[in-house]
PDB file of C-alpha atoms in Angstrom:
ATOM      1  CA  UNK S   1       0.000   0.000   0.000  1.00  0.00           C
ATOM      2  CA  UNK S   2       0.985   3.295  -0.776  1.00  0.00           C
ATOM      3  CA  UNK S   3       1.539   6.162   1.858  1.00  0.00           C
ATOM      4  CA  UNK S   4       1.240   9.622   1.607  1.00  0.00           C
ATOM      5  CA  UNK S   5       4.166  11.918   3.258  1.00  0.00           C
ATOM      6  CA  UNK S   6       2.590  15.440   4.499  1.00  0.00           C
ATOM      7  CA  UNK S   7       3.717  18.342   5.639  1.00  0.00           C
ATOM      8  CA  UNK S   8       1.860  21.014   7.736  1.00  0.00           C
ATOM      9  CA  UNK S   9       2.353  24.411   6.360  1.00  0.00           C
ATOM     10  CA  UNK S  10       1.085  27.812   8.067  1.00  0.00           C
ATOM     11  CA  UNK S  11       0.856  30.198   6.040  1.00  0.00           C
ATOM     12  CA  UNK S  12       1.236  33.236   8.623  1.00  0.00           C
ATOM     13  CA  UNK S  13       4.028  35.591   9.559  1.00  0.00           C
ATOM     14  CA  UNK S  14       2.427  36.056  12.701  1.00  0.00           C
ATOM     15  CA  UNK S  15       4.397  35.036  15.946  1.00  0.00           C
ATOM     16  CA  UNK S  16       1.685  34.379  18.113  1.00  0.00           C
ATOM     17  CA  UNK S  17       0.301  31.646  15.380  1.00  0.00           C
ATOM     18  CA  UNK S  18       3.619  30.505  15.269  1.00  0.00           C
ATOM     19  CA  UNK S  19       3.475  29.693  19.205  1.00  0.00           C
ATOM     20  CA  UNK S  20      -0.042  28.230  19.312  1.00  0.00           C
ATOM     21  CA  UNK S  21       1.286  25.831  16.169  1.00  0.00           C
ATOM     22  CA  UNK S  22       4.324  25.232  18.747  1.00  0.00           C
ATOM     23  CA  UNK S  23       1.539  24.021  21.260  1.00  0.00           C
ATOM     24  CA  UNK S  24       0.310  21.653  19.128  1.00  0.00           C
ATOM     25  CA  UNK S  25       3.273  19.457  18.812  1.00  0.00           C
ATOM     26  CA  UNK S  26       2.466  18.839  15.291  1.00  0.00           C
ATOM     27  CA  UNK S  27       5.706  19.057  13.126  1.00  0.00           C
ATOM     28  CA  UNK S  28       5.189  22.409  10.474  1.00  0.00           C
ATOM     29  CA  UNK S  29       6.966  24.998   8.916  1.00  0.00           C
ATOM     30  CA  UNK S  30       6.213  28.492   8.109  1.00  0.00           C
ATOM     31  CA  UNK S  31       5.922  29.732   4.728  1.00  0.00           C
ATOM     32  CA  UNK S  32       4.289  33.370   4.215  1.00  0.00           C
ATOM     33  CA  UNK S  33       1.835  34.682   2.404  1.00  0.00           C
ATOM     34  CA  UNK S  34       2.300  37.745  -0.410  1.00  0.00           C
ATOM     35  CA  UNK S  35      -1.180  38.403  -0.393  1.00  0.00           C
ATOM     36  CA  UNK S  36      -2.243  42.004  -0.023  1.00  0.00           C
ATOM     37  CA  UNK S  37      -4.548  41.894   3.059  1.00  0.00           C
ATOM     38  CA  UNK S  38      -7.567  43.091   0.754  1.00  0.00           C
ATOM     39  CA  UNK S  39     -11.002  42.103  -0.108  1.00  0.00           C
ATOM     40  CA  UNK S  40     -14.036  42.995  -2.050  1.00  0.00           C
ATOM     41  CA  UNK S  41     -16.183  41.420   0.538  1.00  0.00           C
ATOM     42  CA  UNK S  42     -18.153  44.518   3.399  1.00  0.00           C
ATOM     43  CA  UNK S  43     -19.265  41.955   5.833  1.00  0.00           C
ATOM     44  CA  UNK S  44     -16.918  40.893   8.380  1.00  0.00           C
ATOM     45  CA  UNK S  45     -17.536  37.449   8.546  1.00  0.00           C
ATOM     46  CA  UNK S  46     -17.024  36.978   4.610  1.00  0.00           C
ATOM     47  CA  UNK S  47     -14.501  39.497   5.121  1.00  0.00           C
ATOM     48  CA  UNK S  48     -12.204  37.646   7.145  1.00  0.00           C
ATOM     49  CA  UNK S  49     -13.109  34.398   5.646  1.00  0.00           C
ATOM     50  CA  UNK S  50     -11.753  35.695   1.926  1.00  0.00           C
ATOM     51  CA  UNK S  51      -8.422  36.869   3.457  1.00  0.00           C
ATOM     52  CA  UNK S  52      -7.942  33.347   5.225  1.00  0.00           C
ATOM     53  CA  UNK S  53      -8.952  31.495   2.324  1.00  0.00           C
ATOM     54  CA  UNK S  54      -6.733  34.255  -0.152  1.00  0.00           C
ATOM     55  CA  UNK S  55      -3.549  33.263   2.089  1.00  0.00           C
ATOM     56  CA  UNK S  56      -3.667  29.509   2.521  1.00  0.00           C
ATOM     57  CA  UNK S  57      -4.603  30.002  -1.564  1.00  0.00           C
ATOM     58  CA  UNK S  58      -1.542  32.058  -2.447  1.00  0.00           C
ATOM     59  CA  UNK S  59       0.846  29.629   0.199  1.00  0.00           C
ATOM     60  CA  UNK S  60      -0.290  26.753  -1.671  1.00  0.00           C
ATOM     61  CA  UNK S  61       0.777  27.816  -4.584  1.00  0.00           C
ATOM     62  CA  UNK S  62       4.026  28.271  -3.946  1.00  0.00           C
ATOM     63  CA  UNK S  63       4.478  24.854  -2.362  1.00  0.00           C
ATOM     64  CA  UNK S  64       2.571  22.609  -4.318  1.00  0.00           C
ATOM     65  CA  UNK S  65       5.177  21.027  -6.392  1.00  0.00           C
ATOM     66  CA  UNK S  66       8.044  20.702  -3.581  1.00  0.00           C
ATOM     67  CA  UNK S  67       5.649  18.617  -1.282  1.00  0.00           C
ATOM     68  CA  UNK S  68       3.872  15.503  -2.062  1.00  0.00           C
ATOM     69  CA  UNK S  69       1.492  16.334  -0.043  1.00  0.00           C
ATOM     70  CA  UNK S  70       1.512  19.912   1.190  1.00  0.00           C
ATOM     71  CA  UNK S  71      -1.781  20.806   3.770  1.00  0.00           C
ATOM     72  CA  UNK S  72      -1.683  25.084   3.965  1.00  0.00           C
ATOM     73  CA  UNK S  73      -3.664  26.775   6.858  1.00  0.00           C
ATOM     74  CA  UNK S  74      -3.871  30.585   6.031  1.00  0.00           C
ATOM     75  CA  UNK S  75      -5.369  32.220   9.026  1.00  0.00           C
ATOM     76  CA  UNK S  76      -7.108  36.040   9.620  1.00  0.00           C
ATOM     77  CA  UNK S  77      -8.322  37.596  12.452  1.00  0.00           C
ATOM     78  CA  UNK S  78     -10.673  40.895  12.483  1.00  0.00           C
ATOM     79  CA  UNK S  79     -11.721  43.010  15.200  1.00  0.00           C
ATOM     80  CA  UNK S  80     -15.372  44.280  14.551  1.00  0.00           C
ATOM     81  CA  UNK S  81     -17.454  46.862  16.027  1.00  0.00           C
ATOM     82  CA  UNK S  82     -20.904  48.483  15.189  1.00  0.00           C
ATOM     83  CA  UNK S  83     -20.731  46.196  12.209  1.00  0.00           C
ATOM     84  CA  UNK S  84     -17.772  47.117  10.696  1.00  0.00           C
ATOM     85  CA  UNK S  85     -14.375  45.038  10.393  1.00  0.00           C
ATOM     86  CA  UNK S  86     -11.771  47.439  12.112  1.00  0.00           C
ATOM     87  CA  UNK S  87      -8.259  46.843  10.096  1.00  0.00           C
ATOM     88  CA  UNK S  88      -4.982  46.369  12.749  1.00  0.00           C
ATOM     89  CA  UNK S  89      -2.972  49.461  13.346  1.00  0.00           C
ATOM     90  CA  UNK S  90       0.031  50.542  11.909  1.00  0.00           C
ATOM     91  CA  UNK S  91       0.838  53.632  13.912  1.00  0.00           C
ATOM     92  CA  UNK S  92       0.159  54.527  17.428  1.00  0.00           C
ATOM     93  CA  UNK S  93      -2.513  56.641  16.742  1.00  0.00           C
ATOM     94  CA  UNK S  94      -4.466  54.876  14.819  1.00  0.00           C
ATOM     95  CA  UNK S  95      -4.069  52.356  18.211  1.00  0.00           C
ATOM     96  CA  UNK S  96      -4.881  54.929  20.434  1.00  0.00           C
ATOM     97  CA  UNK S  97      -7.858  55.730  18.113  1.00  0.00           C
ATOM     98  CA  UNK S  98      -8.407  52.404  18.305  1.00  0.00           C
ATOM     99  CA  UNK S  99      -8.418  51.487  21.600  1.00  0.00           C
ATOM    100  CA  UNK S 100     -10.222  54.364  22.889  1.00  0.00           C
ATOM    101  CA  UNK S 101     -13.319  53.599  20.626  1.00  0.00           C
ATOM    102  CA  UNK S 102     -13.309  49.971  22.293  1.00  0.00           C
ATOM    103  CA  UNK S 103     -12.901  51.512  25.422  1.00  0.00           C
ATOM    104  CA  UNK S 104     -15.838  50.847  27.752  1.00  0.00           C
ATOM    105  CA  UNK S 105     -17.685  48.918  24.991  1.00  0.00           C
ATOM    106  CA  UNK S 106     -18.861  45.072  23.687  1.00  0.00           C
ATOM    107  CA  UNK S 107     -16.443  44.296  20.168  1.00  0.00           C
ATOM    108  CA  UNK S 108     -16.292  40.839  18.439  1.00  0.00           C
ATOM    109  CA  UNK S 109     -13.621  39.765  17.141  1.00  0.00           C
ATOM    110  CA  UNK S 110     -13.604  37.112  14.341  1.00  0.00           C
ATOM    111  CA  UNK S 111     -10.415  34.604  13.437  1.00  0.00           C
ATOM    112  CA  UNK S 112     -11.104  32.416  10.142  1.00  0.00           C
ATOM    113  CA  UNK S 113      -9.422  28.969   9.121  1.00  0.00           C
ATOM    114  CA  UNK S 114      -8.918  27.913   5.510  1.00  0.00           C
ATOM    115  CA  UNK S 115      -7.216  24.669   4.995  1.00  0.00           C
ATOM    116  CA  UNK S 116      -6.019  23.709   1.897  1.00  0.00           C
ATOM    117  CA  UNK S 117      -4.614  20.565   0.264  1.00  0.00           C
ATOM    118  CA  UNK S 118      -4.303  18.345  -2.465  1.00  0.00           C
ATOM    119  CA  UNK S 119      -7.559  16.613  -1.190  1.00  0.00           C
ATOM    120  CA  UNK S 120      -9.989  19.857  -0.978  1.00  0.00           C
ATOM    121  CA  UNK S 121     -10.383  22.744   1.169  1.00  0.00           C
ATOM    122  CA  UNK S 122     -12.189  23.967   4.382  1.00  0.00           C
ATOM    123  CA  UNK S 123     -12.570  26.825   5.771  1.00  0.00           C
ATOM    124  CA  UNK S 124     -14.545  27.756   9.324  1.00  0.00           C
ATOM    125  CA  UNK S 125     -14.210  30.734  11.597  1.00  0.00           C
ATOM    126  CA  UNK S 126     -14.799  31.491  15.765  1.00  0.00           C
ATOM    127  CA  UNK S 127     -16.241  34.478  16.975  1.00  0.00           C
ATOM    128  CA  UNK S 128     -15.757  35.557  20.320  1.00  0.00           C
ATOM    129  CA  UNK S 129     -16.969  38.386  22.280  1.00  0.00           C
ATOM    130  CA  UNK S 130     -14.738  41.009  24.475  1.00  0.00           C
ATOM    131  CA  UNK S 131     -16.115  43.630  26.656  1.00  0.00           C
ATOM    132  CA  UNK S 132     -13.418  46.266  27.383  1.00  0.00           C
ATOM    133  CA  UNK S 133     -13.761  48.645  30.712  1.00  0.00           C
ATOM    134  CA  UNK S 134     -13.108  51.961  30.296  1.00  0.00           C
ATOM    135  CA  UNK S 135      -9.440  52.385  29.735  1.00  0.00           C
ATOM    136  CA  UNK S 136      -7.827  55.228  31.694  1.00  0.00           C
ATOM    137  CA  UNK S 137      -5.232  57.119  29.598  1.00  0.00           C
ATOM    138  CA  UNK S 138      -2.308  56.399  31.439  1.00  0.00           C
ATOM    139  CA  UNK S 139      -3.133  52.854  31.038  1.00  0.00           C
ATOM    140  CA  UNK S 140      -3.486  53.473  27.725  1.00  0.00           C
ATOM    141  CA  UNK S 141      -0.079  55.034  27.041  1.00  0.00           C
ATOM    142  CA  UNK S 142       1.648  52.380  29.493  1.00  0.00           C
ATOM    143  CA  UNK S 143      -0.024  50.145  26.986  1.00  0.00           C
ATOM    144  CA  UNK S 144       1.041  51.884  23.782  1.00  0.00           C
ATOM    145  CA  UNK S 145       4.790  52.155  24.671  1.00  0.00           C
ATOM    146  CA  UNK S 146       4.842  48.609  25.010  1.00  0.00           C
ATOM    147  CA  UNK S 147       4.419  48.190  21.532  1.00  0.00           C
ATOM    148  CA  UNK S 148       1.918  45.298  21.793  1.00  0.00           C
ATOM    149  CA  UNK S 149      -0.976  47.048  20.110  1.00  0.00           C
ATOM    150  CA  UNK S 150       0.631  47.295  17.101  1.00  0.00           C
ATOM    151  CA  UNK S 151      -0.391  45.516  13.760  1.00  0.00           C
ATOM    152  CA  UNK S 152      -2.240  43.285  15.202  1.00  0.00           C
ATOM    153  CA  UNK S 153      -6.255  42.689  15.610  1.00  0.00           C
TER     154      UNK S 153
END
């Protein structure tokens, strides 16, 4: 009979997906996505859904014919509020901007899945909802100069 070598590939630059892959014990390696972090879709759910799918898409790609059997996860998580996907910050203002409009407030944020592999694809998504307290400011600065806001939902 047969067999079948695979290989786990995320398809992330992230470092905290990185660490939760480490968890896992499951061997993988990292190869990143080129994908502009774009979509045509307005609601968040299909929103972060088409970027996860894009990625593991785009990763495949470019592993496909070094692997026999190469099994992408492309992964995207969204903060949304009032109905609208909020996209990560790339300065400290737009984090303080940020973080003050969640302050005191109910946000969900959304992380999608997409698998992909010789065999198919599947994609599926968990919401979860945060409730912030207010945030005074000088726990919002302390927070801002540790740099932890940034670029990330």
């Amino acid at each position: 009979m047969p067999t079948t070598s695979c290989q786990l590939i995320l398809g992330s630059a992230s470092p905290r997906r990185r660490e939760l892959m480490v968890w896992s014990w499951l061997p993988f390696k990292v190869v990143v996505s080129d994908v502009e972090e774009t979509s045509q879709e307005t609601d968040p759910l299909k929103y972060v859904m088409d970027l996860a799918e894009q990625k593991a898409l785009d990763v495949y790609g470019k592993v496909k014919g070094e692997l026999d059997f190469p099994v992408v996860m492309g992964c995207d998580t969204i903060v949304v509020f009032q109905d609208r996907a909020l996209e990560k910050p790339k300065t400290t203002v737009e984090a303080r901007s940020m973080l003050e409009t969640l302050s005191g407030s109910a946000h969900e944020v959304l992380t999608a899945v997409s698998i992909v592999s010789p065999a198919g694809s599947r994609s599926f998504y968990d919401r979860t909802f945060v409730r912030f307290e207010d945030l005074s400011s000088d726990l919002l600065e302390l927070y801002l100069k540790t740099g932890e806001s940034m670029d990330k939902a």
